[in-house]
């Protein structure tokens, strides 16, 4: 059956709306990248220290045993103190490994373990392809995921870097029967009044600002 004229019109409207959201996201990402690049190292470290302290005091962290943490890039909140606390407190730590369009969370055992990992072309450390490590979704799931992003709203909306890794991973968690809680850490310049979203964009449970 051929689509009716009304169906064609609705499809065109949906396509135009999706294109408008995509364009708005690109513009917001450009502005946020510029703002993040302008942060001084002093401001980055001061705000990172405040955010790490806030995060470690949250109920979400205190009640979690299996935690996923991103290894921070220079324009992201520094997660090193959080990683150190996970290891010293006896919790289990998982970090991302990106392979093509997919991302998995693999276990790491210490700061020394992390420091020994090779770097990707994006200058991010991760377990090398093919290396056998405990996979979070194959061994009990995750209690908590620390979410990176370019921008955040106070009510939990997030704009990432455009690859969709974390939104896809959260969907994969749900399909596997797991419902990890999610927390985002944001510099003051990453606070947005609103971010353009689609139905695929997951909302974060808690956003922490300095």
mmCIF file with all atom_site columns, C-alpha atoms in Angstrom:
data_model
loop_
_atom_site.group_PDB
_atom_site.id
_atom_site.type_symbol
_atom_site.label_atom_id
_atom_site.label_alt_id
_atom_site.label_comp_id
_atom_site.label_asym_id
_atom_site.label_entity_id
_atom_site.label_seq_id
_atom_site.pdbx_PDB_ins_code
_atom_site.Cartn_x
_atom_site.Cartn_y
_atom_site.Cartn_z
_atom_site.occupancy
_atom_site.B_iso_or_equiv
_atom_site.pdbx_formal_charge
_atom_site.auth_seq_id
_atom_site.auth_comp_id
_atom_site.auth_asym_id
_atom_site.auth_atom_id
_atom_site.pdbx_PDB_model_num
ATOM 1   C CA . UNK A 1 1   ? 0.000  0.000   0.000  1.00 0.00 ? 1   UNK A CA 1
ATOM 2   C CA . UNK A 1 2   ? 1.211  3.464   -0.876 1.00 0.00 ? 2   UNK A CA 1
ATOM 3   C CA . UNK A 1 3   ? 1.350  5.982   1.980  1.00 0.00 ? 3   UNK A CA 1
ATOM 4   C CA . UNK A 1 4   ? -1.488 8.502   1.963  1.00 0.00 ? 4   UNK A CA 1
ATOM 5   C CA . UNK A 1 5   ? -0.872 12.200  1.419  1.00 0.00 ? 5   UNK A CA 1
ATOM 6   C CA . UNK A 1 6   ? -1.445 12.791  5.147  1.00 0.00 ? 6   UNK A CA 1
ATOM 7   C CA . UNK A 1 7   ? 1.103  10.112  6.035  1.00 0.00 ? 7   UNK A CA 1
ATOM 8   C CA . UNK A 1 8   ? 3.610  11.655  3.638  1.00 0.00 ? 8   UNK A CA 1
ATOM 9   C CA . UNK A 1 9   ? 3.008  15.081  5.181  1.00 0.00 ? 9   UNK A CA 1
ATOM 10  C CA . UNK A 1 10  ? 3.493  13.722  8.696  1.00 0.00 ? 10  UNK A CA 1
ATOM 11  C CA . UNK A 1 11  ? 6.732  12.020  7.649  1.00 0.00 ? 11  UNK A CA 1
ATOM 12  C CA . UNK A 1 12  ? 7.991  15.257  6.123  1.00 0.00 ? 12  UNK A CA 1
ATOM 13  C CA . UNK A 1 13  ? 7.125  17.195  9.290  1.00 0.00 ? 13  UNK A CA 1
ATOM 14  C CA . UNK A 1 14  ? 8.924  14.608  11.447 1.00 0.00 ? 14  UNK A CA 1
ATOM 15  C CA . UNK A 1 15  ? 11.965 14.776  9.177  1.00 0.00 ? 15  UNK A CA 1
ATOM 16  C CA . UNK A 1 16  ? 12.035 18.566  9.365  1.00 0.00 ? 16  UNK A CA 1
ATOM 17  C CA . UNK A 1 17  ? 11.719 18.459  13.170 1.00 0.00 ? 17  UNK A CA 1
ATOM 18  C CA . UNK A 1 18  ? 14.573 15.963  13.454 1.00 0.00 ? 18  UNK A CA 1
ATOM 19  C CA . UNK A 1 19  ? 16.712 18.144  11.201 1.00 0.00 ? 19  UNK A CA 1
ATOM 20  C CA . UNK A 1 20  ? 15.954 21.221  13.329 1.00 0.00 ? 20  UNK A CA 1
ATOM 21  C CA . UNK A 1 21  ? 16.931 19.366  16.532 1.00 0.00 ? 21  UNK A CA 1
ATOM 22  C CA . UNK A 1 22  ? 20.155 18.160  14.900 1.00 0.00 ? 22  UNK A CA 1
ATOM 23  C CA . UNK A 1 23  ? 21.054 21.690  13.808 1.00 0.00 ? 23  UNK A CA 1
ATOM 24  C CA . UNK A 1 24  ? 20.265 23.108  17.261 1.00 0.00 ? 24  UNK A CA 1
ATOM 25  C CA . UNK A 1 25  ? 22.436 20.435  18.883 1.00 0.00 ? 25  UNK A CA 1
ATOM 26  C CA . UNK A 1 26  ? 25.367 21.231  16.587 1.00 0.00 ? 26  UNK A CA 1
ATOM 27  C CA . UNK A 1 27  ? 25.163 24.931  17.426 1.00 0.00 ? 27  UNK A CA 1
ATOM 28  C CA . UNK A 1 28  ? 24.918 24.269  21.175 1.00 0.00 ? 28  UNK A CA 1
ATOM 29  C CA . UNK A 1 29  ? 27.873 21.867  21.029 1.00 0.00 ? 29  UNK A CA 1
ATOM 30  C CA . UNK A 1 30  ? 29.931 24.544  19.261 1.00 0.00 ? 30  UNK A CA 1
ATOM 31  C CA . UNK A 1 31  ? 29.151 27.101  21.994 1.00 0.00 ? 31  UNK A CA 1
ATOM 32  C CA . UNK A 1 32  ? 29.844 24.646  24.819 1.00 0.00 ? 32  UNK A CA 1
ATOM 33  C CA . UNK A 1 33  ? 33.153 23.481  23.324 1.00 0.00 ? 33  UNK A CA 1
ATOM 34  C CA . UNK A 1 34  ? 34.242 27.116  23.048 1.00 0.00 ? 34  UNK A CA 1
ATOM 35  C CA . UNK A 1 35  ? 33.269 27.805  26.679 1.00 0.00 ? 35  UNK A CA 1
ATOM 36  C CA . UNK A 1 36  ? 35.046 24.671  27.919 1.00 0.00 ? 36  UNK A CA 1
ATOM 37  C CA . UNK A 1 37  ? 38.217 25.510  26.008 1.00 0.00 ? 37  UNK A CA 1
ATOM 38  C CA . UNK A 1 38  ? 38.281 28.902  27.731 1.00 0.00 ? 38  UNK A CA 1
ATOM 39  C CA . UNK A 1 39  ? 38.290 27.438  31.262 1.00 0.00 ? 39  UNK A CA 1
ATOM 40  C CA . UNK A 1 40  ? 41.602 27.970  33.031 1.00 0.00 ? 40  UNK A CA 1
ATOM 41  C CA . UNK A 1 41  ? 43.419 24.995  34.545 1.00 0.00 ? 41  UNK A CA 1
ATOM 42  C CA . UNK A 1 42  ? 42.965 26.584  37.983 1.00 0.00 ? 42  UNK A CA 1
ATOM 43  C CA . UNK A 1 43  ? 39.196 26.841  37.531 1.00 0.00 ? 43  UNK A CA 1
ATOM 44  C CA . UNK A 1 44  ? 39.025 23.298  36.166 1.00 0.00 ? 44  UNK A CA 1
ATOM 45  C CA . UNK A 1 45  ? 40.851 21.858  39.158 1.00 0.00 ? 45  UNK A CA 1
ATOM 46  C CA . UNK A 1 46  ? 38.964 23.917  41.743 1.00 0.00 ? 46  UNK A CA 1
ATOM 47  C CA . UNK A 1 47  ? 35.560 22.999  40.317 1.00 0.00 ? 47  UNK A CA 1
ATOM 48  C CA . UNK A 1 48  ? 36.622 19.364  39.826 1.00 0.00 ? 48  UNK A CA 1
ATOM 49  C CA . UNK A 1 49  ? 37.639 19.129  43.495 1.00 0.00 ? 49  UNK A CA 1
ATOM 50  C CA . UNK A 1 50  ? 34.288 20.563  44.612 1.00 0.00 ? 50  UNK A CA 1
ATOM 51  C CA . UNK A 1 51  ? 32.351 18.222  42.341 1.00 0.00 ? 51  UNK A CA 1
ATOM 52  C CA . UNK A 1 52  ? 34.314 15.136  43.392 1.00 0.00 ? 52  UNK A CA 1
ATOM 53  C CA . UNK A 1 53  ? 33.580 15.937  47.051 1.00 0.00 ? 53  UNK A CA 1
ATOM 54  C CA . UNK A 1 54  ? 29.870 16.440  46.288 1.00 0.00 ? 54  UNK A CA 1
ATOM 55  C CA . UNK A 1 55  ? 29.683 13.218  44.292 1.00 0.00 ? 55  UNK A CA 1
ATOM 56  C CA . UNK A 1 56  ? 31.408 11.092  46.937 1.00 0.00 ? 56  UNK A CA 1
ATOM 57  C CA . UNK A 1 57  ? 28.886 12.358  49.516 1.00 0.00 ? 57  UNK A CA 1
ATOM 58  C CA . UNK A 1 58  ? 25.802 11.469  47.465 1.00 0.00 ? 58  UNK A CA 1
ATOM 59  C CA . UNK A 1 59  ? 23.493 8.643   48.474 1.00 0.00 ? 59  UNK A CA 1
ATOM 60  C CA . UNK A 1 60  ? 23.828 7.309   44.927 1.00 0.00 ? 60  UNK A CA 1
ATOM 61  C CA . UNK A 1 61  ? 27.550 6.757   45.396 1.00 0.00 ? 61  UNK A CA 1
ATOM 62  C CA . UNK A 1 62  ? 27.410 5.664   49.032 1.00 0.00 ? 62  UNK A CA 1
ATOM 63  C CA . UNK A 1 63  ? 24.913 2.891   48.253 1.00 0.00 ? 63  UNK A CA 1
ATOM 64  C CA . UNK A 1 64  ? 26.659 1.640   45.085 1.00 0.00 ? 64  UNK A CA 1
ATOM 65  C CA . UNK A 1 65  ? 29.189 -1.185  44.763 1.00 0.00 ? 65  UNK A CA 1
ATOM 66  C CA . UNK A 1 66  ? 29.575 -1.488  40.979 1.00 0.00 ? 66  UNK A CA 1
ATOM 67  C CA . UNK A 1 67  ? 30.349 1.881   39.401 1.00 0.00 ? 67  UNK A CA 1
ATOM 68  C CA . UNK A 1 68  ? 31.213 3.036   35.891 1.00 0.00 ? 68  UNK A CA 1
ATOM 69  C CA . UNK A 1 69  ? 33.477 6.090   35.593 1.00 0.00 ? 69  UNK A CA 1
ATOM 70  C CA . UNK A 1 70  ? 34.752 7.847   32.484 1.00 0.00 ? 70  UNK A CA 1
ATOM 71  C CA . UNK A 1 71  ? 38.445 8.699   32.276 1.00 0.00 ? 71  UNK A CA 1
ATOM 72  C CA . UNK A 1 72  ? 38.378 12.468  31.944 1.00 0.00 ? 72  UNK A CA 1
ATOM 73  C CA . UNK A 1 73  ? 39.731 14.508  29.058 1.00 0.00 ? 73  UNK A CA 1
ATOM 74  C CA . UNK A 1 74  ? 41.209 18.016  29.629 1.00 0.00 ? 74  UNK A CA 1
ATOM 75  C CA . UNK A 1 75  ? 37.838 19.694  28.996 1.00 0.00 ? 75  UNK A CA 1
ATOM 76  C CA . UNK A 1 76  ? 35.942 17.399  31.388 1.00 0.00 ? 76  UNK A CA 1
ATOM 77  C CA . UNK A 1 77  ? 35.540 17.307  35.165 1.00 0.00 ? 77  UNK A CA 1
ATOM 78  C CA . UNK A 1 78  ? 38.585 15.479  36.541 1.00 0.00 ? 78  UNK A CA 1
ATOM 79  C CA . UNK A 1 79  ? 37.503 12.040  37.822 1.00 0.00 ? 79  UNK A CA 1
ATOM 80  C CA . UNK A 1 80  ? 40.830 10.928  39.335 1.00 0.00 ? 80  UNK A CA 1
ATOM 81  C CA . UNK A 1 81  ? 39.818 11.527  42.983 1.00 0.00 ? 81  UNK A CA 1
ATOM 82  C CA . UNK A 1 82  ? 36.599 9.611   42.393 1.00 0.00 ? 82  UNK A CA 1
ATOM 83  C CA . UNK A 1 83  ? 38.521 6.693   40.908 1.00 0.00 ? 83  UNK A CA 1
ATOM 84  C CA . UNK A 1 84  ? 40.919 6.685   43.851 1.00 0.00 ? 84  UNK A CA 1
ATOM 85  C CA . UNK A 1 85  ? 38.030 6.575   46.339 1.00 0.00 ? 85  UNK A CA 1
ATOM 86  C CA . UNK A 1 86  ? 36.373 3.687   44.491 1.00 0.00 ? 86  UNK A CA 1
ATOM 87  C CA . UNK A 1 87  ? 39.539 1.616   44.776 1.00 0.00 ? 87  UNK A CA 1
ATOM 88  C CA . UNK A 1 88  ? 40.367 2.518   48.394 1.00 0.00 ? 88  UNK A CA 1
ATOM 89  C CA . UNK A 1 89  ? 36.775 1.840   49.510 1.00 0.00 ? 89  UNK A CA 1
ATOM 90  C CA . UNK A 1 90  ? 36.736 -1.621  47.950 1.00 0.00 ? 90  UNK A CA 1
ATOM 91  C CA . UNK A 1 91  ? 34.110 -0.873  45.320 1.00 0.00 ? 91  UNK A CA 1
ATOM 92  C CA . UNK A 1 92  ? 34.242 -2.300  41.793 1.00 0.00 ? 92  UNK A CA 1
ATOM 93  C CA . UNK A 1 93  ? 35.228 0.090   38.996 1.00 0.00 ? 93  UNK A CA 1
ATOM 94  C CA . UNK A 1 94  ? 34.361 -0.179  35.321 1.00 0.00 ? 94  UNK A CA 1
ATOM 95  C CA . UNK A 1 95  ? 35.545 2.132   32.529 1.00 0.00 ? 95  UNK A CA 1
ATOM 96  C CA . UNK A 1 96  ? 34.486 2.519   28.883 1.00 0.00 ? 96  UNK A CA 1
ATOM 97  C CA . UNK A 1 97  ? 36.062 0.704   25.970 1.00 0.00 ? 97  UNK A CA 1
ATOM 98  C CA . UNK A 1 98  ? 35.018 2.111   22.603 1.00 0.00 ? 98  UNK A CA 1
ATOM 99  C CA . UNK A 1 99  ? 35.133 -0.164  19.573 1.00 0.00 ? 99  UNK A CA 1
ATOM 100 C CA . UNK A 1 100 ? 33.591 1.284   16.413 1.00 0.00 ? 100 UNK A CA 1
ATOM 101 C CA . UNK A 1 101 ? 29.995 2.290   17.155 1.00 0.00 ? 101 UNK A CA 1
ATOM 102 C CA . UNK A 1 102 ? 29.759 0.346   20.423 1.00 0.00 ? 102 UNK A CA 1
ATOM 103 C CA . UNK A 1 103 ? 30.866 0.938   24.004 1.00 0.00 ? 103 UNK A CA 1
ATOM 104 C CA . UNK A 1 104 ? 31.269 -1.592  26.798 1.00 0.00 ? 104 UNK A CA 1
ATOM 105 C CA . UNK A 1 105 ? 32.168 -1.106  30.450 1.00 0.00 ? 105 UNK A CA 1
ATOM 106 C CA . UNK A 1 106 ? 35.138 -3.214  31.534 1.00 0.00 ? 106 UNK A CA 1
ATOM 107 C CA . UNK A 1 107 ? 36.581 -3.680  34.997 1.00 0.00 ? 107 UNK A CA 1
ATOM 108 C CA . UNK A 1 108 ? 39.805 -2.078  36.170 1.00 0.00 ? 108 UNK A CA 1
ATOM 109 C CA . UNK A 1 109 ? 41.433 -2.911  39.483 1.00 0.00 ? 109 UNK A CA 1
ATOM 110 C CA . UNK A 1 110 ? 43.636 0.022   40.526 1.00 0.00 ? 110 UNK A CA 1
ATOM 111 C CA . UNK A 1 111 ? 45.087 3.352   39.462 1.00 0.00 ? 111 UNK A CA 1
ATOM 112 C CA . UNK A 1 112 ? 48.188 1.432   38.392 1.00 0.00 ? 112 UNK A CA 1
ATOM 113 C CA . UNK A 1 113 ? 46.016 -0.750  36.182 1.00 0.00 ? 113 UNK A CA 1
ATOM 114 C CA . UNK A 1 114 ? 44.480 2.342   34.565 1.00 0.00 ? 114 UNK A CA 1
ATOM 115 C CA . UNK A 1 115 ? 47.863 4.026   34.094 1.00 0.00 ? 115 UNK A CA 1
ATOM 116 C CA . UNK A 1 116 ? 49.173 0.945   32.281 1.00 0.00 ? 116 UNK A CA 1
ATOM 117 C CA . UNK A 1 117 ? 46.425 1.022   29.651 1.00 0.00 ? 117 UNK A CA 1
ATOM 118 C CA . UNK A 1 118 ? 47.191 2.108   26.079 1.00 0.00 ? 118 UNK A CA 1
ATOM 119 C CA . UNK A 1 119 ? 45.779 5.353   24.669 1.00 0.00 ? 119 UNK A CA 1
ATOM 120 C CA . UNK A 1 120 ? 43.330 5.626   21.795 1.00 0.00 ? 120 UNK A CA 1
ATOM 121 C CA . UNK A 1 121 ? 43.602 8.089   18.916 1.00 0.00 ? 121 UNK A CA 1
ATOM 122 C CA . UNK A 1 122 ? 41.481 10.448  21.090 1.00 0.00 ? 122 UNK A CA 1
ATOM 123 C CA . UNK A 1 123 ? 44.234 10.267  23.738 1.00 0.00 ? 123 UNK A CA 1
ATOM 124 C CA . UNK A 1 124 ? 41.960 8.350   26.137 1.00 0.00 ? 124 UNK A CA 1
ATOM 125 C CA . UNK A 1 125 ? 43.194 5.291   28.003 1.00 0.00 ? 125 UNK A CA 1
ATOM 126 C CA . UNK A 1 126 ? 41.159 2.117   27.578 1.00 0.00 ? 126 UNK A CA 1
ATOM 127 C CA . UNK A 1 127 ? 41.674 -1.659  27.546 1.00 0.00 ? 127 UNK A CA 1
ATOM 128 C CA . UNK A 1 128 ? 42.999 -2.729  24.167 1.00 0.00 ? 128 UNK A CA 1
ATOM 129 C CA . UNK A 1 129 ? 40.727 -4.505  21.705 1.00 0.00 ? 129 UNK A CA 1
ATOM 130 C CA . UNK A 1 130 ? 40.492 -8.215  22.399 1.00 0.00 ? 130 UNK A CA 1
ATOM 131 C CA . UNK A 1 131 ? 41.824 -7.976  25.946 1.00 0.00 ? 131 UNK A CA 1
ATOM 132 C CA . UNK A 1 132 ? 39.830 -10.228 28.257 1.00 0.00 ? 132 UNK A CA 1
ATOM 133 C CA . UNK A 1 133 ? 38.346 -8.249  31.155 1.00 0.00 ? 133 UNK A CA 1
ATOM 134 C CA . UNK A 1 134 ? 35.226 -8.527  33.232 1.00 0.00 ? 134 UNK A CA 1
ATOM 135 C CA . UNK A 1 135 ? 32.312 -6.985  31.323 1.00 0.00 ? 135 UNK A CA 1
ATOM 136 C CA . UNK A 1 136 ? 29.814 -5.190  33.557 1.00 0.00 ? 136 UNK A CA 1
ATOM 137 C CA . UNK A 1 137 ? 26.705 -6.411  31.746 1.00 0.00 ? 137 UNK A CA 1
ATOM 138 C CA . UNK A 1 138 ? 27.937 -10.016 31.721 1.00 0.00 ? 138 UNK A CA 1
ATOM 139 C CA . UNK A 1 139 ? 28.708 -10.106 35.435 1.00 0.00 ? 139 UNK A CA 1
ATOM 140 C CA . UNK A 1 140 ? 25.875 -8.428  37.338 1.00 0.00 ? 140 UNK A CA 1
ATOM 141 C CA . UNK A 1 141 ? 25.348 -5.028  35.752 1.00 0.00 ? 141 UNK A CA 1
ATOM 142 C CA . UNK A 1 142 ? 26.097 -1.628  37.258 1.00 0.00 ? 142 UNK A CA 1
ATOM 143 C CA . UNK A 1 143 ? 24.666 0.225   40.235 1.00 0.00 ? 143 UNK A CA 1
ATOM 144 C CA . UNK A 1 144 ? 25.788 3.660   39.080 1.00 0.00 ? 144 UNK A CA 1
ATOM 145 C CA . UNK A 1 145 ? 27.086 5.299   35.902 1.00 0.00 ? 145 UNK A CA 1
ATOM 146 C CA . UNK A 1 146 ? 28.966 8.601   35.983 1.00 0.00 ? 146 UNK A CA 1
ATOM 147 C CA . UNK A 1 147 ? 27.830 10.363  32.806 1.00 0.00 ? 147 UNK A CA 1
ATOM 148 C CA . UNK A 1 148 ? 30.083 12.653  30.767 1.00 0.00 ? 148 UNK A CA 1
ATOM 149 C CA . UNK A 1 149 ? 28.625 15.356  28.533 1.00 0.00 ? 149 UNK A CA 1
ATOM 150 C CA . UNK A 1 150 ? 29.106 18.772  26.993 1.00 0.00 ? 150 UNK A CA 1
ATOM 151 C CA . UNK A 1 151 ? 26.099 20.427  28.613 1.00 0.00 ? 151 UNK A CA 1
ATOM 152 C CA . UNK A 1 152 ? 23.454 19.697  31.239 1.00 0.00 ? 152 UNK A CA 1
ATOM 153 C CA . UNK A 1 153 ? 20.233 21.173  32.587 1.00 0.00 ? 153 UNK A CA 1
ATOM 154 C CA . UNK A 1 154 ? 19.309 21.158  36.260 1.00 0.00 ? 154 UNK A CA 1
ATOM 155 C CA . UNK A 1 155 ? 16.444 18.742  35.592 1.00 0.00 ? 155 UNK A CA 1
ATOM 156 C CA . UNK A 1 156 ? 18.653 16.046  34.071 1.00 0.00 ? 156 UNK A CA 1
ATOM 157 C CA . UNK A 1 157 ? 18.775 16.712  30.354 1.00 0.00 ? 157 UNK A CA 1
ATOM 158 C CA . UNK A 1 158 ? 22.155 16.246  28.717 1.00 0.00 ? 158 UNK A CA 1
ATOM 159 C CA . UNK A 1 159 ? 23.853 16.919  25.410 1.00 0.00 ? 159 UNK A CA 1
ATOM 160 C CA . UNK A 1 160 ? 26.806 14.681  24.605 1.00 0.00 ? 160 UNK A CA 1
ATOM 161 C CA . UNK A 1 161 ? 29.443 14.803  21.906 1.00 0.00 ? 161 UNK A CA 1
ATOM 162 C CA . UNK A 1 162 ? 27.166 13.401  19.235 1.00 0.00 ? 162 UNK A CA 1
ATOM 163 C CA . UNK A 1 163 ? 28.168 9.736   19.051 1.00 0.00 ? 163 UNK A CA 1
ATOM 164 C CA . UNK A 1 164 ? 25.314 8.426   21.209 1.00 0.00 ? 164 UNK A CA 1
ATOM 165 C CA . UNK A 1 165 ? 27.516 5.968   23.110 1.00 0.00 ? 165 UNK A CA 1
ATOM 166 C CA . UNK A 1 166 ? 25.968 6.505   26.534 1.00 0.00 ? 166 UNK A CA 1
ATOM 167 C CA . UNK A 1 167 ? 22.349 6.691   25.393 1.00 0.00 ? 167 UNK A CA 1
ATOM 168 C CA . UNK A 1 168 ? 22.863 3.409   23.529 1.00 0.00 ? 168 UNK A CA 1
ATOM 169 C CA . UNK A 1 169 ? 24.598 1.839   26.520 1.00 0.00 ? 169 UNK A CA 1
ATOM 170 C CA . UNK A 1 170 ? 21.787 2.804   28.896 1.00 0.00 ? 170 UNK A CA 1
ATOM 171 C CA . UNK A 1 171 ? 19.293 1.246   26.479 1.00 0.00 ? 171 UNK A CA 1
ATOM 172 C CA . UNK A 1 172 ? 21.462 -1.895  26.458 1.00 0.00 ? 172 UNK A CA 1
ATOM 173 C CA . UNK A 1 173 ? 21.424 -1.957  30.282 1.00 0.00 ? 173 UNK A CA 1
ATOM 174 C CA . UNK A 1 174 ? 17.625 -1.890  30.283 1.00 0.00 ? 174 UNK A CA 1
ATOM 175 C CA . UNK A 1 175 ? 17.477 -4.652  27.664 1.00 0.00 ? 175 UNK A CA 1
ATOM 176 C CA . UNK A 1 176 ? 19.768 -6.739  29.905 1.00 0.00 ? 176 UNK A CA 1
ATOM 177 C CA . UNK A 1 177 ? 17.477 -6.231  32.891 1.00 0.00 ? 177 UNK A CA 1
ATOM 178 C CA . UNK A 1 178 ? 19.550 -3.626  34.729 1.00 0.00 ? 178 UNK A CA 1
ATOM 179 C CA . UNK A 1 179 ? 18.565 -0.118  35.850 1.00 0.00 ? 179 UNK A CA 1
ATOM 180 C CA . UNK A 1 180 ? 21.708 1.719   36.969 1.00 0.00 ? 180 UNK A CA 1
ATOM 181 C CA . UNK A 1 181 ? 21.327 5.170   38.447 1.00 0.00 ? 181 UNK A CA 1
ATOM 182 C CA . UNK A 1 182 ? 23.040 7.993   36.578 1.00 0.00 ? 182 UNK A CA 1
ATOM 183 C CA . UNK A 1 183 ? 24.869 11.109  37.789 1.00 0.00 ? 183 UNK A CA 1
ATOM 184 C CA . UNK A 1 184 ? 26.428 13.888  35.715 1.00 0.00 ? 184 UNK A CA 1
ATOM 185 C CA . UNK A 1 185 ? 29.210 16.241  36.832 1.00 0.00 ? 185 UNK A CA 1
ATOM 186 C CA . UNK A 1 186 ? 29.292 19.677  35.219 1.00 0.00 ? 186 UNK A CA 1
ATOM 187 C CA . UNK A 1 187 ? 31.454 22.766  35.302 1.00 0.00 ? 187 UNK A CA 1
ATOM 188 C CA . UNK A 1 188 ? 29.546 26.001  35.869 1.00 0.00 ? 188 UNK A CA 1
ATOM 189 C CA . UNK A 1 189 ? 29.902 26.880  32.154 1.00 0.00 ? 189 UNK A CA 1
ATOM 190 C CA . UNK A 1 190 ? 28.127 23.632  31.232 1.00 0.00 ? 190 UNK A CA 1
ATOM 191 C CA . UNK A 1 191 ? 24.845 24.616  32.877 1.00 0.00 ? 191 UNK A CA 1
ATOM 192 C CA . UNK A 1 192 ? 22.186 25.106  30.183 1.00 0.00 ? 192 UNK A CA 1
ATOM 193 C CA . UNK A 1 193 ? 18.661 26.477  30.508 1.00 0.00 ? 193 UNK A CA 1
ATOM 194 C CA . UNK A 1 194 ? 17.553 23.796  28.059 1.00 0.00 ? 194 UNK A CA 1
ATOM 195 C CA . UNK A 1 195 ? 19.021 21.358  25.539 1.00 0.00 ? 195 UNK A CA 1
ATOM 196 C CA . UNK A 1 196 ? 17.412 20.072  22.331 1.00 0.00 ? 196 UNK A CA 1
ATOM 197 C CA . UNK A 1 197 ? 16.465 16.406  22.710 1.00 0.00 ? 197 UNK A CA 1
ATOM 198 C CA . UNK A 1 198 ? 14.906 13.483  20.873 1.00 0.00 ? 198 UNK A CA 1
ATOM 199 C CA . UNK A 1 199 ? 13.173 10.380  22.221 1.00 0.00 ? 199 UNK A CA 1
ATOM 200 C CA . UNK A 1 200 ? 16.542 8.547   22.145 1.00 0.00 ? 200 UNK A CA 1
ATOM 201 C CA . UNK A 1 201 ? 18.163 10.991  24.599 1.00 0.00 ? 201 UNK A CA 1
ATOM 202 C CA . UNK A 1 202 ? 18.130 9.580   28.138 1.00 0.00 ? 202 UNK A CA 1
ATOM 203 C CA . UNK A 1 203 ? 17.483 11.795  31.157 1.00 0.00 ? 203 UNK A CA 1
ATOM 204 C CA . UNK A 1 204 ? 20.063 11.689  33.974 1.00 0.00 ? 204 UNK A CA 1
ATOM 205 C CA . UNK A 1 205 ? 18.916 11.067  37.558 1.00 0.00 ? 205 UNK A CA 1
ATOM 206 C CA . UNK A 1 206 ? 21.106 13.752  39.157 1.00 0.00 ? 206 UNK A CA 1
ATOM 207 C CA . UNK A 1 207 ? 23.304 16.594  37.894 1.00 0.00 ? 207 UNK A CA 1
ATOM 208 C CA . UNK A 1 208 ? 25.912 18.125  40.195 1.00 0.00 ? 208 UNK A CA 1
ATOM 209 C CA . UNK A 1 209 ? 27.238 21.666  39.679 1.00 0.00 ? 209 UNK A CA 1
ATOM 210 C CA . UNK A 1 210 ? 29.962 23.504  41.672 1.00 0.00 ? 210 UNK A CA 1
#
